[in-house]
Amino acid sequence: MHRWWRDAVIYQVYVRSFLDSTGDGIGDLAGVRAGLPYLKKLGVDGIWLSPFYPSPQHDHGYDVADYCDVDPTFGDLAEFDQLMAATDRLGIRVVLDIVPNHCSSEHPWFKEALAAQPGSPARARFHFADGCGPDGSQPPNNWHAMFGGPAWTRITEADGRPGQWYLHMFTPDQPDWNWRNPEIGAEFDRVLRFWLDRGVDGFRIDVAAGLFKHPELPDSPDPEADARTRDSVNPLAWNQPEVHDVWRHWRSVCEEYTARDGSERLLVGEVSVPTAREHARYVRPDELHQAFFFDLLSAPWNADAFRKVIAEAMQDIAGTGSTVTWVLNNHDQVRTVTRYGEPTPDGSGLGPARARAAALLMLALPGAAYIYQGEELGLPEVIDLPDDVLTDPIFRRTGSRARVRDGCRVPLPWSGQASPFGFTSGAETARPWLPQPDYFAEYATDRALADTRSFWHLYRDGLQLRANLPQLGEGPLHWLDTQPGVLAFARGDGLVCAVNFGTAPVSAPVPGTPLLASGPCPTGILPGSTAAWWINDL
């Protein structure tokens, strides 16, 4: 049986920002289908599609109103089936984003709960509770939501009186499911089978350390921790032991489908936990196949920091029999080009050079890798979007631009010298849902493909070598002794990856001409903020 997921390279498609086929300024499934030849040429093994389900779009699809359909903004089930047929022809795997921790306040079951009485079966599907204080006017506990504000909202009962409160760890538009109610597990079993029957290859699981809350919903000793860090750190609301039973069941469902045709269906989790050791508990042989390892994404640009997180991942995660799932960018994070240092107007500077080096490093590591759309173009974060165009609920909830995610979600530039840069098909006057800056012309895909020095060619060449060299992909890693500020390791039979994290040139750890380099790399010299691969007879 081919265990394709163990060293796959998956491209994250943020559907509304990938390619618009209708001219309404919002990307759609037909646009994804039109872009498949581009992704095939890049050389990825599969795509991960952001949520396209019916939704009021308060959190751009992560507030799901119907888990078994397509929002008209993005197409319909017939278009989804056409997309699946096209990916099958091209040999591209499809992974869907599934959101089991919470739904939309427009979901029929939540509407039913609002109309029902306290203590009813309809309310038992969610976390409804009486408020504190003599009149119930205070939330049931002191938890805060990750996107700002309290984690509880009070409803008005059917008779017009102030009523119970419901829990939402993100926004009031996203009520949390009560996974202690067996109806929820049964419903998601139905959802998984619906999409597996349509041919998908797996699921990316949103908030995979969530689902269960402490059964007594007690006060937190640090109630603002989630909001302060914008991460799932409240130990009473996240990472409860019961969640592992869910992943064991989901794994059994996937294995049932695998038994039919021999192709494994993937479960990859968004697991935010404090340590690699806790992360490893989610990827035990009978649970998730993989989970995103975010420590590389969050590591500072420093050789010692990168080596530490890589070594911990290899020890704790790969030690379970899974493989590490590496990621440098996604739809929630500042893009590497900006995160590693602001680029200069001409596109040079530390940020782009470091981003290129980090990409080559990631692609040389054992395990799987995920690429976020636009990463292969070297797109920077759009940091100057006006307040009146921001759509992130974090901004609406807090009034602060800190860690707002719109800047990494601006629609891709495909061609031309002015917005919409080919993003909207047949409608050059259409306005993308987020405005594209003028400088996006320098990053358009047609220009990137024509320039052999571009980010795109670095990624494409790296993916081709990764596919053709047996030393890369799954397998061991052996650290090499290097000069300070340089990280180097060997893969398999004689392939070496080295990264100079400093700014000054250093002697390369392997003499000779590099097989692939992230920047200018003369023989025997590794410039600062550069990575390179060598084949060497060790």
XYZ file of C-alpha atoms in Angstrom:
538
model
C 0.000 0.000 0.000
C 1.363 3.410 -1.023
C 1.496 5.658 2.057
C 1.501 8.814 -0.054
C 0.952 11.231 2.812
C 4.179 10.455 4.658
C 6.362 12.707 2.488
C 3.757 14.531 0.388
C 3.982 18.220 -0.514
C 0.499 19.736 -0.221
C -0.467 23.177 -1.537
C -2.947 25.103 0.608
C -5.602 26.713 -1.583
C -7.399 29.571 0.160
C -10.316 29.289 -2.255
C -11.689 32.833 -2.090
C -8.248 34.257 -2.940
C -6.951 31.752 -5.507
C -8.745 32.427 -8.813
C -12.162 33.913 -9.588
C -14.037 32.355 -12.522
C -17.174 34.533 -12.351
C -15.893 38.090 -12.042
C -17.488 38.759 -8.661
C -14.087 39.325 -7.017
C -14.176 36.127 -4.958
C -12.300 32.940 -5.852
C -14.314 29.764 -6.398
C -14.079 26.051 -7.124
C -14.130 26.566 -10.890
C -11.166 28.883 -10.411
C -9.350 26.167 -8.483
C -10.026 23.772 -11.358
C -8.664 26.305 -13.857
C -5.506 26.667 -11.767
C -4.734 22.955 -11.531
C -2.297 22.913 -14.503
C -0.289 25.626 -12.748
C -0.118 23.506 -9.586
C 0.755 20.386 -11.565
C 3.617 22.275 -13.217
C 4.812 23.450 -9.809
C 5.008 19.805 -8.784
C 2.834 19.483 -5.663
C 1.318 16.154 -4.668
C -2.015 17.487 -3.493
C -4.137 20.463 -2.489
C -5.827 21.412 0.768
C -9.002 23.413 0.145
C -10.136 25.981 2.700
C -13.823 25.712 3.700
C -16.249 26.243 0.806
C -19.375 25.060 2.638
C -22.547 27.178 2.997
C -21.714 29.895 5.508
C -22.578 33.500 6.347
C -18.790 34.066 6.024
C -18.331 35.846 9.348
C -15.007 34.011 9.572
C -14.668 33.263 5.859
C -16.100 29.783 5.942
C -14.836 28.623 9.314
C -18.394 29.304 10.494
C -20.155 26.399 8.756
C -23.928 26.375 8.295
C -24.065 23.106 6.307
C -21.179 20.630 6.243
C -22.455 18.660 3.229
C -22.908 21.248 0.488
C -21.139 24.070 -1.379
C -21.803 27.758 -0.770
C -23.200 29.355 -3.967
C -20.373 31.893 -3.770
C -17.956 29.068 -4.595
C -20.097 26.894 -6.895
C -22.146 23.783 -6.220
C -21.712 20.052 -5.716
C -21.620 19.465 -9.462
C -18.677 21.857 -9.739
C -16.991 20.102 -6.837
C -17.392 16.790 -8.642
C -15.842 18.314 -11.778
C -12.923 19.512 -9.672
C -12.452 16.025 -8.251
C -12.498 14.521 -11.747
C -9.854 17.018 -12.889
C -7.575 16.291 -9.928
C -7.929 12.572 -10.587
C -6.786 13.047 -14.184
C -3.761 15.047 -13.041
C -2.865 12.776 -10.136
C -3.383 15.512 -7.520
C -4.752 14.534 -4.105
C -7.544 16.568 -2.481
C -7.728 17.289 1.261
C -10.773 19.137 2.628
C -10.829 21.488 5.596
C -13.298 20.296 8.229
C -14.365 22.355 11.255
C -15.578 20.089 14.089
C -15.051 22.380 17.103
C -17.781 24.867 16.233
C -20.375 25.708 13.596
C -22.144 28.843 12.400
C -24.862 30.531 14.402
C -26.866 30.024 11.188
C -26.580 26.223 11.425
C -30.082 24.685 11.636
C -29.273 22.884 14.873
C -28.214 26.118 16.568
C -31.331 27.906 15.353
C -33.328 25.018 16.801
C -31.457 25.394 20.100
C -32.267 29.108 20.298
C -35.963 28.366 19.854
C -35.942 25.491 22.361
C -36.239 25.562 26.144
C -33.355 25.367 28.642
C -32.429 21.751 29.287
C -33.835 20.580 25.946
C -32.107 18.020 23.681
C -31.570 20.774 21.098
C -29.550 22.870 23.555
C -27.615 19.815 24.714
C -25.824 19.796 21.339
C -24.056 22.994 22.409
C -22.766 24.472 25.654
C -25.731 26.372 27.084
C -25.582 27.336 30.761
C -27.254 29.641 33.238
C -25.394 32.811 34.071
C -23.829 33.693 37.391
C -25.164 36.206 39.861
C -28.671 36.547 41.320
C -30.175 37.507 37.948
C -27.886 35.376 35.775
C -26.426 38.480 34.155
C -22.796 37.348 34.394
C -21.227 34.692 32.139
C -21.125 31.115 33.487
C -17.330 31.324 33.817
C -14.476 33.737 33.150
C -13.160 32.293 29.888
C -12.175 34.619 27.062
C -12.479 33.925 23.353
C -9.371 33.627 21.193
C -10.614 36.396 18.889
C -11.312 38.828 21.727
C -14.008 39.411 24.314
C -15.763 36.939 26.601
C -16.315 33.364 25.424
C -20.014 33.533 26.311
C -23.025 35.319 24.806
C -26.407 35.636 26.473
C -29.516 34.917 24.422
C -33.053 36.233 24.594
C -35.492 33.418 25.229
C -38.592 32.819 23.114
C -40.744 34.692 25.651
C -38.525 37.782 25.405
C -36.763 37.411 28.755
C -32.957 37.400 29.131
C -31.962 33.774 29.064
C -29.084 31.338 29.102
C -25.580 31.827 27.770
C -23.784 29.811 25.073
C -20.071 29.132 24.689
C -17.990 30.238 21.696
C -14.212 30.035 21.931
C -13.815 32.185 18.798
C -16.738 34.547 18.047
C -20.472 34.661 18.913
C -21.088 33.654 15.277
C -19.311 30.325 15.980
C -20.996 28.392 18.826
C -18.954 25.441 20.096
C -20.371 21.956 19.688
C -20.812 19.850 22.828
C -18.878 16.720 21.942
C -20.002 15.018 25.147
C -23.332 14.624 23.358
C -23.179 11.465 21.162
C -25.329 13.161 18.520
C -22.359 15.324 17.526
C -20.045 12.416 16.898
C -22.719 10.651 14.863
C -23.322 13.757 12.759
C -19.651 14.177 11.922
C -19.430 10.496 11.070
C -22.099 11.231 8.440
C -20.162 14.286 7.209
C -16.903 12.369 6.799
C -18.617 9.631 4.810
C -20.420 12.146 2.594
C -17.136 13.598 1.335
C -15.201 10.316 1.327
C -17.924 8.891 -0.904
C -17.252 11.806 -3.299
C -13.619 10.748 -3.558
C -11.641 13.073 -1.289
C -8.258 11.886 -0.067
C -8.474 13.203 3.471
C -9.219 16.026 5.854
C -7.356 18.881 7.455
C -8.958 19.198 10.900
C -9.439 22.694 12.252
C -8.765 23.160 15.997
C -7.966 19.480 16.434
C -6.978 19.907 20.086
C -10.399 21.380 20.837
C -13.840 19.730 20.789
C -14.046 18.763 24.483
C -14.215 21.217 27.373
C -13.811 20.427 31.061
C -17.163 18.880 32.028
C -17.738 21.312 34.908
C -16.751 24.436 32.914
C -14.840 25.912 35.883
C -13.168 29.326 36.002
C -9.716 29.559 34.464
C -6.757 30.699 36.603
C -5.642 32.802 33.599
C -8.890 33.787 31.879
C -7.306 36.068 29.294
C -4.655 33.574 28.156
C -6.453 32.569 24.950
C -7.223 36.154 23.951
C -3.749 37.404 24.928
C -1.877 34.754 22.956
C -4.599 34.150 20.344
C -3.834 30.507 20.823
C -5.525 27.532 22.463
C -3.747 27.617 25.814
C -6.624 27.476 28.317
C -6.145 23.928 29.705
C -9.829 23.735 30.638
C -11.039 24.451 27.096
C -8.471 22.632 24.971
C -6.478 19.389 24.814
C -8.890 17.395 26.959
C -8.106 13.644 27.033
C -11.451 12.619 25.520
C -10.538 14.180 22.171
C -8.254 11.259 21.394
C -11.242 8.895 21.260
C -12.667 11.003 18.421
C -9.495 10.718 16.375
C -9.357 6.970 16.959
C -12.866 6.682 15.557
C -12.144 8.964 12.594
C -9.017 6.913 11.856
C -11.160 3.754 11.797
C -13.552 5.402 9.319
C -10.651 6.336 7.042
C -9.196 2.847 7.273
C -12.552 1.400 6.267
C -12.324 3.349 2.991
C -8.642 2.502 2.588
C -9.487 -1.192 2.791
C -11.708 -0.812 -0.273
C -9.035 0.417 -2.704
C -5.660 0.397 -0.908
C -5.223 4.184 -0.899
C -4.904 5.758 2.532
C -7.194 8.632 3.479
C -5.323 11.297 5.418
C -6.217 12.975 8.714
C -3.930 15.950 9.391
C -4.710 18.040 12.446
C -4.256 21.667 13.386
C -2.860 20.790 16.810
C -1.789 23.687 18.990
C -0.209 22.265 22.136
C 2.772 23.496 24.165
C 5.374 20.826 23.370
C 6.400 18.385 20.651
C 5.832 15.580 23.153
C 2.166 16.537 23.616
C 1.889 16.999 19.851
C 3.108 13.411 19.424
C 0.108 12.060 21.361
C -2.159 13.100 18.479
C -0.228 11.111 15.869
C -0.028 7.756 17.596
C -0.599 4.834 15.203
C -4.362 4.654 15.807
C -5.082 8.412 15.797
C -4.323 11.200 13.311
C -1.902 10.339 10.536
C -0.176 13.706 10.916
C -0.453 17.064 12.656
C 1.003 20.400 11.624
C 4.217 21.191 13.450
C 4.037 24.948 13.971
C 7.252 25.335 15.969
C 9.293 25.756 12.782
C 6.929 28.499 11.634
C 7.237 30.344 14.936
C 10.997 29.880 15.386
C 13.141 33.050 15.174
C 15.687 33.271 12.356
C 18.461 31.604 14.287
C 20.446 28.422 13.611
C 20.225 27.174 17.197
C 16.460 27.779 17.382
C 15.817 25.967 14.111
C 18.002 23.033 15.098
C 16.256 22.719 18.474
C 12.724 22.560 17.057
C 13.744 20.204 14.239
C 15.529 17.858 16.649
C 12.576 17.805 19.068
C 10.157 17.059 16.253
C 12.294 14.239 14.907
C 12.637 12.709 18.355
C 9.098 13.042 19.670
C 6.865 13.039 16.593
C 8.724 10.827 14.148
C 9.292 8.479 17.064
C 5.567 7.608 17.037
C 5.843 6.128 13.555
C 4.263 9.190 11.948
C 6.235 11.744 9.966
C 6.578 15.423 10.804
C 4.354 17.852 8.888
C 6.424 20.997 8.272
C 4.912 24.387 7.522
C 6.322 27.928 7.156
C 3.182 29.827 6.080
C -0.595 29.514 6.242
C -3.777 31.595 6.113
C -3.433 32.641 9.774
C 0.204 33.801 9.825
C 2.327 36.686 8.570
C 4.112 35.567 5.414
C 7.772 34.582 5.782
C 9.054 37.312 3.448
C 7.742 39.904 5.907
C 8.120 37.874 9.094
C 11.837 37.347 8.532
C 12.539 41.004 7.721
C 10.970 43.762 5.663
C 11.891 43.614 1.958
C 13.328 46.720 0.302
C 11.389 48.372 -2.568
C 13.427 46.514 -5.189
C 12.494 43.153 -3.642
C 15.880 42.535 -2.038
C 16.726 42.583 1.652
C 16.850 40.048 4.415
C 13.202 38.941 4.307
C 13.150 37.451 0.801
C 16.621 35.912 1.141
C 15.721 34.262 4.435
C 12.360 33.076 3.094
C 14.077 31.396 0.148
C 16.610 29.735 2.433
C 13.881 28.562 4.833
C 11.934 27.052 1.926
C 14.930 25.008 0.795
C 15.530 23.908 4.372
C 11.912 22.813 4.835
C 11.857 20.832 1.593
C 14.991 18.950 2.666
C 13.536 17.824 6.006
C 12.131 14.312 6.492
C 8.368 14.080 6.313
C 5.604 16.095 4.651
C 5.525 19.802 3.767
C 2.668 22.245 3.225
C 2.983 25.317 0.988
C 0.540 28.203 1.363
C -0.633 29.788 -1.879
C 1.596 32.694 -2.910
C 4.491 31.361 -0.854
C 5.954 30.017 -4.100
C 5.796 33.555 -5.539
C 7.594 35.174 -2.608
C 4.546 37.302 -1.802
C 5.040 39.653 1.150
C 2.373 40.399 3.736
C 0.128 43.316 2.729
C 0.532 45.427 5.840
C -1.197 48.674 4.812
C -4.771 47.592 4.082
C -7.158 50.399 5.140
C -9.310 49.759 8.186
C -12.490 49.976 6.118
C -11.572 46.911 4.011
C -10.439 44.632 6.840
C -12.711 41.615 7.233
C -10.967 39.555 9.901
C -13.286 39.037 12.912
C -10.279 39.656 15.164
C -10.333 43.283 14.010
C -14.101 43.532 14.468
C -13.908 42.025 17.956
C -10.876 43.901 19.287
C -10.536 47.052 17.187
C -6.823 46.276 16.986
C -4.817 45.499 13.850
C -2.410 43.328 15.838
C -2.192 39.849 14.279
C -5.049 40.564 11.871
C -4.928 37.942 9.110
C -6.213 39.786 6.039
C -2.696 40.711 4.929
C -1.794 37.128 3.987
C -5.162 36.504 2.302
C -5.061 39.140 -0.429
C -5.992 37.500 -3.785
C -3.165 36.118 -5.872
C -1.724 38.070 -8.808
C -1.655 36.004 -12.005
C -0.800 38.439 -14.798
C -0.775 42.041 -15.942
C 0.333 45.355 -14.532
C -2.719 46.447 -12.537
C -5.359 44.972 -10.240
C -7.058 42.501 -10.507
C -3.869 41.024 -12.040
C -5.745 38.248 -13.826
C -7.388 37.071 -10.609
C -10.878 37.664 -12.013
C -11.626 35.752 -15.192
C -12.911 37.922 -18.041
C -13.565 40.937 -15.826
C -10.562 43.211 -15.668
C -12.620 45.921 -13.957
C -13.793 43.647 -11.146
C -12.672 44.484 -7.640
C -11.123 41.621 -5.649
C -12.670 41.095 -2.223
C -9.471 42.487 -0.689
C -7.540 45.163 -2.620
C -4.264 44.130 -4.247
C -1.382 46.610 -3.977
C 0.212 47.933 -7.171
C 3.501 46.196 -6.394
C 1.795 42.798 -6.797
C 2.643 43.196 -10.492
C 6.217 42.238 -9.599
C 4.991 38.929 -8.135
C 2.493 37.826 -10.799
C 2.720 34.190 -11.792
C 3.403 34.896 -15.463
C 6.422 36.995 -14.523
C 7.589 34.424 -11.949
C 7.469 31.586 -14.469
C 9.467 33.631 -16.986
C 12.240 34.504 -14.515
C 14.462 31.529 -13.684
C 15.747 33.379 -10.599
C 12.274 33.702 -9.052
C 10.875 32.086 -5.935
C 8.665 29.978 -8.194
C 11.612 28.322 -9.919
C 13.317 27.673 -6.579
C 10.204 25.878 -5.347
C 9.638 24.027 -8.621
C 13.276 22.878 -8.809
C 13.228 21.855 -5.156
C 10.038 19.845 -5.628
C 11.428 18.118 -8.709
C 14.605 17.127 -6.895
C 12.596 16.040 -3.859
C 10.525 13.761 -6.084
C 13.518 12.308 -7.931
C 16.210 11.994 -5.256
C 15.782 8.968 -2.982
C 17.668 10.782 -0.202
C 14.797 13.273 0.257
C 11.268 12.806 1.561
C 10.828 10.272 4.319
C 13.963 8.973 6.066
C 16.630 9.788 8.643
C 18.483 13.035 9.281
C 22.100 13.294 10.463
C 23.428 16.569 11.877
C 26.831 17.805 10.715
C 29.375 19.894 12.597
C 29.492 23.414 11.186
C 30.660 26.929 11.871
C 28.609 29.043 14.303
C 25.426 30.358 12.732
C 25.318 27.579 10.143
C 22.941 24.619 10.267
C 23.757 21.538 8.184
C 22.472 17.991 7.999
C 22.841 14.971 5.762
C 19.978 13.047 4.199
C 20.336 9.487 3.054
C 23.212 8.650 0.760
C 25.285 11.780 0.444
C 22.827 14.680 0.225
C 23.656 17.642 2.453
C 21.473 20.685 3.189
C 23.187 23.696 4.757
C 21.817 27.102 5.778
C 23.865 30.165 6.723
C 21.673 32.117 9.166
C 24.113 35.013 9.345
C 24.868 37.836 6.950
C 28.554 37.158 6.236
C 29.774 34.431 3.828
C 31.174 31.267 5.390
C 32.941 28.219 4.060
C 30.458 25.705 2.730
C 30.297 22.429 4.690
C 30.682 20.512 1.423
C 33.122 21.541 -1.321
C 32.040 21.779 -4.931
C 29.098 23.195 -6.852
C 25.752 23.070 -5.065
C 22.969 21.000 -6.556
C 20.448 23.721 -5.720
C 20.842 27.008 -3.850
C 18.387 29.600 -2.573
C 20.617 32.419 -3.780
C 24.000 33.074 -5.409
C 26.307 30.380 -4.072
C 29.848 30.273 -5.515
C 31.855 27.080 -5.181
C 32.971 26.500 -1.625
C 31.244 29.595 -0.198
C 27.835 29.846 1.465
C 26.661 33.496 1.526
C 24.615 34.839 4.419
C 20.894 33.979 4.521
C 21.398 31.291 1.899
C 20.598 27.589 1.833
C 21.994 25.003 -0.565
C 21.838 21.294 -1.298
C 24.919 19.289 -2.207
C 25.467 15.684 -3.209
C 28.561 14.463 -1.425
C 30.285 11.145 -0.897
C 30.226 11.146 2.904
